[in-house]
PDB file of C-alpha atoms and ligand atoms in Angstrom:
ATOM      1  CA  MET A  54      -0.862  -4.312  27.015  1.00  0.00           C
ATOM      2  CA  SER A  55      -3.840  -3.362  24.862  1.00  0.00           C
ATOM      3  CA  ASP A  56      -5.476  -6.120  22.792  1.00  0.00           C
ATOM      4  CA  PHE A  57      -6.013  -3.842  19.794  1.00  0.00           C
ATOM      5  CA  ARG A  58      -3.687  -1.566  17.878  1.00  0.00           C
ATOM      6  CA  ILE A  59      -4.397   0.820  15.004  1.00  0.00           C
ATOM      7  CA  GLY A  60      -1.854   1.966  12.432  1.00  0.00           C
ATOM      8  CA  GLN A  61      -2.026   4.605   9.727  1.00  0.00           C
ATOM      9  CA  GLY A  62       0.008   4.924   6.524  1.00  0.00           C
ATOM     10  CA  TRP A  63       0.222   7.372   3.630  1.00  0.00           C
ATOM     11  CA  ASP A  64       2.282   7.581   0.447  1.00  0.00           C
ATOM     12  CA  VAL A  65       2.638   9.785  -2.612  1.00  0.00           C
ATOM     13  CA  HIS A  66       4.583   9.257  -5.838  1.00  0.00           C
ATOM     14  CA  ARG A  67       4.962  11.364  -8.964  1.00  0.00           C
ATOM     15  CA  ILE A  68       3.316  10.221 -12.151  1.00  0.00           C
ATOM     16  CA  ALA A  69       5.873   9.387 -14.855  1.00  0.00           C
ATOM     17  CA  PRO A  70       5.500   8.293 -18.464  1.00  0.00           C
ATOM     18  CA  GLY A  71       7.108   4.980 -19.391  1.00  0.00           C
ATOM     19  CA  ARG A  72       6.810   3.504 -15.894  1.00  0.00           C
ATOM     20  CA  LYS A  73       4.552   0.645 -14.827  1.00  0.00           C
ATOM     21  CA  LEU A  74       1.480   1.401 -12.717  1.00  0.00           C
ATOM     22  CA  ILE A  75       1.362  -1.202  -9.940  1.00  0.00           C
ATOM     23  CA  LEU A  76      -1.225  -0.980  -7.164  1.00  0.00           C
ATOM     24  CA  GLY A  77      -1.369  -3.564  -4.402  1.00  0.00           C
ATOM     25  CA  GLY A  78       0.935  -5.778  -6.464  1.00  0.00           C
ATOM     26  CA  VAL A  79      -1.408  -5.745  -9.475  1.00  0.00           C
ATOM     27  CA  PRO A  80      -0.184  -4.260 -12.786  1.00  0.00           C
ATOM     28  CA  ILE A  81      -2.802  -1.777 -14.075  1.00  0.00           C
ATOM     29  CA  PRO A  82      -3.017  -1.064 -17.823  1.00  0.00           C
ATOM     30  CA  SER A  83      -2.116   2.621 -18.171  1.00  0.00           C
ATOM     31  CA  ASP A  84      -0.142   4.975 -20.427  1.00  0.00           C
ATOM     32  CA  PHE A  85       1.855   6.180 -17.389  1.00  0.00           C
ATOM     33  CA  GLY A  86       3.191   4.824 -14.108  1.00  0.00           C
ATOM     34  CA  LEU A  87       4.743   6.090 -10.902  1.00  0.00           C
ATOM     35  CA  GLU A  88       8.299   7.251 -10.295  1.00  0.00           C
ATOM     36  CA  GLY A  89      10.245   5.576  -7.498  1.00  0.00           C
ATOM     37  CA  HIS A  90      13.286   3.615  -6.394  1.00  0.00           C
ATOM     38  CA  SER A  91      11.204   0.457  -5.903  1.00  0.00           C
ATOM     39  CA  ASP A  92       8.207  -0.476  -8.062  1.00  0.00           C
ATOM     40  CA  ALA A  93       6.497   2.671  -6.636  1.00  0.00           C
ATOM     41  CA  ASP A  94       3.436   0.746  -5.477  1.00  0.00           C
ATOM     42  CA  ILE A  95       1.887   3.496  -3.315  1.00  0.00           C
ATOM     43  CA  LEU A  96      -0.875   1.271  -2.005  1.00  0.00           C
ATOM     44  CA  SER A  97       1.494  -1.442  -0.744  1.00  0.00           C
ATOM     45  CA  HIS A  98       3.753   1.243   0.747  1.00  0.00           C
ATOM     46  CA  ALA A  99       0.877   2.897   2.647  1.00  0.00           C
ATOM     47  CA  ILE A 100      -0.284  -0.475   3.995  1.00  0.00           C
ATOM     48  CA  THR A 101       3.289  -1.429   4.969  1.00  0.00           C
ATOM     49  CA  ASP A 102       3.598   1.829   6.935  1.00  0.00           C
ATOM     50  CA  ALA A 103       0.201   1.250   8.581  1.00  0.00           C
ATOM     51  CA  LEU A 104       1.316  -2.236   9.697  1.00  0.00           C
ATOM     52  CA  LEU A 105       4.622  -0.932  11.050  1.00  0.00           C
ATOM     53  CA  GLY A 106       2.805   1.973  12.708  1.00  0.00           C
ATOM     54  CA  ALA A 107       0.275  -0.265  14.430  1.00  0.00           C
ATOM     55  CA  ALA A 108       3.121  -2.232  16.042  1.00  0.00           C
ATOM     56  CA  ALA A 109       5.284   0.887  16.681  1.00  0.00           C
ATOM     57  CA  LEU A 110       8.057  -0.548  14.504  1.00  0.00           C
ATOM     58  CA  GLY A 111       9.171   2.606  12.709  1.00  0.00           C
ATOM     59  CA  ASP A 112       8.490   3.209   9.042  1.00  0.00           C
ATOM     60  CA  ILE A 113       9.124   1.754   5.601  1.00  0.00           C
ATOM     61  CA  GLY A 114      12.215   3.895   4.949  1.00  0.00           C
ATOM     62  CA  MET A 115      13.827   2.618   8.143  1.00  0.00           C
ATOM     63  CA  HIS A 116      13.394  -1.028   7.110  1.00  0.00           C
ATOM     64  CA  PHE A 117      13.928  -0.557   3.342  1.00  0.00           C
ATOM     65  CA  PRO A 118      16.086   2.570   2.749  1.00  0.00           C
ATOM     66  CA  ASP A 119      15.822   3.850  -0.831  1.00  0.00           C
ATOM     67  CA  SER A 120      19.602   4.391  -0.763  1.00  0.00           C
ATOM     68  CA  ASP A 121      20.040   0.587  -0.606  1.00  0.00           C
ATOM     69  CA  PRO A 122      20.615  -0.959  -4.069  1.00  0.00           C
ATOM     70  CA  ARG A 123      18.870  -4.149  -2.838  1.00  0.00           C
ATOM     71  CA  TRP A 124      15.545  -2.299  -3.082  1.00  0.00           C
ATOM     72  CA  LYS A 125      16.080  -0.829  -6.562  1.00  0.00           C
ATOM     73  CA  ASP A 126      12.953  -1.785  -8.552  1.00  0.00           C
ATOM     74  CA  ALA A 127      11.976  -4.018  -5.613  1.00  0.00           C
ATOM     75  CA  ASP A 128       8.613  -5.771  -5.629  1.00  0.00           C
ATOM     76  CA  SER A 129       6.741  -3.980  -2.822  1.00  0.00           C
ATOM     77  CA  GLN A 130       5.042  -7.254  -1.888  1.00  0.00           C
ATOM     78  CA  THR A 131       8.396  -8.043  -0.226  1.00  0.00           C
ATOM     79  CA  PHE A 132       7.919  -5.011   2.055  1.00  0.00           C
ATOM     80  CA  LEU A 133       4.363  -6.080   2.914  1.00  0.00           C
ATOM     81  CA  ARG A 134       5.409  -9.635   3.741  1.00  0.00           C
ATOM     82  CA  HIS A 135       8.294  -8.392   5.889  1.00  0.00           C
ATOM     83  CA  ALA A 136       6.018  -6.005   7.827  1.00  0.00           C
ATOM     84  CA  ARG A 137       3.480  -8.837   8.251  1.00  0.00           C
ATOM     85  CA  ASP A 138       6.221 -11.060   9.731  1.00  0.00           C
ATOM     86  CA  LEU A 139       7.428  -8.308  12.087  1.00  0.00           C
ATOM     87  CA  VAL A 140       3.938  -7.685  13.543  1.00  0.00           C
ATOM     88  CA  ALA A 141       3.401 -11.453  13.871  1.00  0.00           C
ATOM     89  CA  GLU A 142       6.695 -11.716  15.806  1.00  0.00           C
ATOM     90  CA  LYS A 143       5.315  -9.109  18.211  1.00  0.00           C
ATOM     91  CA  GLY A 144       2.308 -11.366  18.816  1.00  0.00           C
ATOM     92  CA  TYR A 145      -0.276  -9.567  16.686  1.00  0.00           C
ATOM     93  CA  GLU A 146      -2.571 -10.733  13.918  1.00  0.00           C
ATOM     94  CA  ILE A 147      -4.179  -8.517  11.313  1.00  0.00           C
ATOM     95  CA  ALA A 148      -7.885  -7.889  11.944  1.00  0.00           C
ATOM     96  CA  ASN A 149      -8.528  -5.705   8.908  1.00  0.00           C
ATOM     97  CA  VAL A 150      -7.025  -3.275   6.428  1.00  0.00           C
ATOM     98  CA  ASP A 151      -8.866  -0.305   4.940  1.00  0.00           C
ATOM     99  CA  SER A 152      -7.281   1.837   2.265  1.00  0.00           C
ATOM    100  CA  THR A 153      -7.872   4.506  -0.371  1.00  0.00           C
ATOM    101  CA  VAL A 154      -6.007   5.201  -3.614  1.00  0.00           C
ATOM    102  CA  ILE A 155      -6.395   8.741  -4.929  1.00  0.00           C
ATOM    103  CA  LEU A 156      -5.682   8.872  -8.641  1.00  0.00           C
ATOM    104  CA  GLU A 157      -7.435  10.874 -11.357  1.00  0.00           C
ATOM    105  CA  ARG A 158      -7.292   8.149 -13.978  1.00  0.00           C
ATOM    106  CA  PRO A 159      -7.487   5.355 -15.085  1.00  0.00           C
ATOM    107  CA  LYS A 160     -10.667   3.959 -13.535  1.00  0.00           C
ATOM    108  CA  LEU A 161      -9.593   1.385 -10.988  1.00  0.00           C
ATOM    109  CA  LYS A 162     -12.794  -0.122  -9.597  1.00  0.00           C
ATOM    110  CA  ASP A 163     -12.733  -3.165 -11.900  1.00  0.00           C
ATOM    111  CA  PHE A 164      -9.363  -4.107 -10.389  1.00  0.00           C
ATOM    112  CA  ARG A 165     -10.645  -4.077  -6.807  1.00  0.00           C
ATOM    113  CA  PRO A 166     -11.169  -7.874  -6.472  1.00  0.00           C
ATOM    114  CA  ALA A 167      -7.722  -8.661  -7.928  1.00  0.00           C
ATOM    115  CA  ILE A 168      -6.005  -6.078  -5.699  1.00  0.00           C
ATOM    116  CA  CYS A 169      -7.774  -7.307  -2.525  1.00  0.00           C
ATOM    117  CA  GLU A 170      -6.891 -10.912  -3.393  1.00  0.00           C
ATOM    118  CA  LYS A 171      -3.218 -10.072  -4.025  1.00  0.00           C
ATOM    119  CA  LEU A 172      -2.896  -7.987  -0.835  1.00  0.00           C
ATOM    120  CA  ALA A 173      -4.654 -10.677   1.213  1.00  0.00           C
ATOM    121  CA  GLN A 174      -2.151 -13.256  -0.096  1.00  0.00           C
ATOM    122  CA  ALA A 175       0.813 -11.090   0.903  1.00  0.00           C
ATOM    123  CA  LEU A 176      -0.686 -10.366   4.334  1.00  0.00           C
ATOM    124  CA  GLY A 177      -1.841 -13.932   5.017  1.00  0.00           C
ATOM    125  CA  VAL A 178      -5.482 -12.936   5.590  1.00  0.00           C
ATOM    126  CA  ASN A 179      -8.799 -13.474   3.809  1.00  0.00           C
ATOM    127  CA  PRO A 180      -9.717 -11.051   1.010  1.00  0.00           C
ATOM    128  CA  ASP A 181     -12.753  -9.889   3.032  1.00  0.00           C
ATOM    129  CA  GLN A 182     -10.337  -8.496   5.644  1.00  0.00           C
ATOM    130  CA  VAL A 183      -8.906  -6.152   3.023  1.00  0.00           C
ATOM    131  CA  SER A 184     -10.722  -3.089   1.695  1.00  0.00           C
ATOM    132  CA  VAL A 185      -9.465  -0.876  -1.134  1.00  0.00           C
ATOM    133  CA  LYS A 186     -11.301   2.261  -2.200  1.00  0.00           C
ATOM    134  CA  PHE A 187     -10.628   4.643  -5.078  1.00  0.00           C
ATOM    135  CA  LYS A 188     -11.128   8.389  -5.377  1.00  0.00           C
ATOM    136  CA  THR A 189     -10.299  11.105  -7.857  1.00  0.00           C
ATOM    137  CA  ALA A 190      -9.106  14.467  -6.527  1.00  0.00           C
ATOM    138  CA  GLU A 191     -11.753  16.263  -8.626  1.00  0.00           C
ATOM    139  CA  LYS A 192      -9.055  17.801 -10.888  1.00  0.00           C
ATOM    140  CA  VAL A 193      -7.755  19.889  -7.950  1.00  0.00           C
ATOM    141  CA  GLY A 194      -4.141  19.975  -6.693  1.00  0.00           C
ATOM    142  CA  PRO A 195      -1.211  17.799  -7.863  1.00  0.00           C
ATOM    143  CA  VAL A 196      -3.243  14.585  -7.841  1.00  0.00           C
ATOM    144  CA  GLY A 197      -6.188  16.202  -9.600  1.00  0.00           C
ATOM    145  CA  GLU A 198      -3.868  17.712 -12.219  1.00  0.00           C
ATOM    146  CA  GLY A 199      -2.442  14.256 -12.945  1.00  0.00           C
ATOM    147  CA  ARG A 200       1.032  14.958 -11.522  1.00  0.00           C
ATOM    148  CA  SER A 201       0.948  12.498  -8.621  1.00  0.00           C
ATOM    149  CA  ALA A 202      -0.998   9.717  -6.937  1.00  0.00           C
ATOM    150  CA  GLU A 203      -1.601   9.063  -3.248  1.00  0.00           C
ATOM    151  CA  ALA A 204      -2.633   6.178  -1.042  1.00  0.00           C
ATOM    152  CA  GLN A 205      -3.853   6.076   2.547  1.00  0.00           C
ATOM    153  CA  ALA A 206      -4.280   3.021   4.762  1.00  0.00           C
ATOM    154  CA  LEU A 207      -5.472   1.994   8.191  1.00  0.00           C
ATOM    155  CA  VAL A 208      -4.647  -1.354   9.762  1.00  0.00           C
ATOM    156  CA  THR A 209      -6.111  -2.927  12.907  1.00  0.00           C
ATOM    157  CA  LEU A 210      -4.112  -5.566  14.757  1.00  0.00           C
ATOM    158  CA  CYS A 211      -5.314  -7.752  17.582  1.00  0.00           C
ATOM    159  CA  LEU A 212      -3.253  -9.684  20.096  1.00  0.00           C
ATOM    160  CA  ARG A 213      -3.108 -13.420  19.352  1.00  0.00           C
ATOM    161  CA  HIS A 214      -4.440 -15.467  22.260  1.00  0.00           C
TER     162      HIS A 214
HETATM  163  O1  C5P B 410     -13.618  10.685  -6.911  1.00  0.00           O
HETATM  164  P1  C5P B 410     -15.036  10.287  -7.145  1.00  0.00           P
HETATM  165  O2  C5P B 410     -15.883  10.474  -5.907  1.00  0.00           O
HETATM  166  O3  C5P B 410     -15.610  10.953  -8.350  1.00  0.00           O
HETATM  167  O4  C5P B 410     -15.036   8.732  -7.474  1.00  0.00           O
HETATM  168  C1  C5P B 410     -16.257   8.084  -7.698  1.00  0.00           C
HETATM  169  C2  C5P B 410     -16.027   6.582  -7.808  1.00  0.00           C
HETATM  170  O5  C5P B 410     -15.237   6.288  -8.964  1.00  0.00           O
HETATM  171  C3  C5P B 410     -15.266   6.003  -6.647  1.00  0.00           C
HETATM  172  O6  C5P B 410     -16.121   5.646  -5.596  1.00  0.00           O
HETATM  173  C4  C5P B 410     -14.584   4.793  -7.267  1.00  0.00           C
HETATM  174  O7  C5P B 410     -15.411   3.659  -7.190  1.00  0.00           O
HETATM  175  C5  C5P B 410     -14.416   5.174  -8.736  1.00  0.00           C
HETATM  176  N1  C5P B 410     -13.024   5.514  -9.084  1.00  0.00           N
HETATM  177  C6  C5P B 410     -12.277   4.607  -9.804  1.00  0.00           C
HETATM  178  N2  C5P B 410     -11.014   4.921 -10.206  1.00  0.00           N
HETATM  179  C7  C5P B 410     -10.449   6.101  -9.889  1.00  0.00           C
HETATM  180  C8  C5P B 410     -11.193   7.037  -9.122  1.00  0.00           C
HETATM  181  C9  C5P B 410     -12.485   6.709  -8.742  1.00  0.00           C
HETATM  182  O8  C5P B 410     -12.743   3.525 -10.120  1.00  0.00           O
HETATM  183  N3  C5P B 410      -9.208   6.374 -10.323  1.00  0.00           N
HETATM  184 MG1   MG B 411       6.312   4.808  -1.822  1.00  0.00          MG
END
């Protein structure tokens, strides 16, 4: 068995007025949020899928179906912690997480330390093992036109010795 595994995750949610904007478990002051069955935290969802992908454990919808009332307005940190536990049960530890949130506004860079800290807590790693980057879509396409937001993530796991 290989000592290292890589996983990739991606998520998109529609922008919706009157919803909270939560990224990596951190509430972001904003006049809009993201639509979704859970708290619609795209960043946590992308990282959850990357973790599950790295360990070949399916995807977020398989573990937390959005048809299940238990996950209505769920805190996505629950998904992250569950995925963390599943990869640990398979004998892996998280080496690092790298991620990107693509959202036209608001500016997110001031929230980077808080988001990395919160994600690190959920994942049981140090904040310097977690990277979060932000990009606009340069006003092009659904993200650029302010209709949706996306997140992408990569996770590296290594076998515990
Ligand atoms: O998309 P663009 O290349 O113009 O982004 C430039 C920088 O602006 C990014 O590197 C990031 O630090 C910051 N940014 C941000 N919040 C966003 C989008 C970008 O803080 N919603
Ligand atoms: Mg999602």
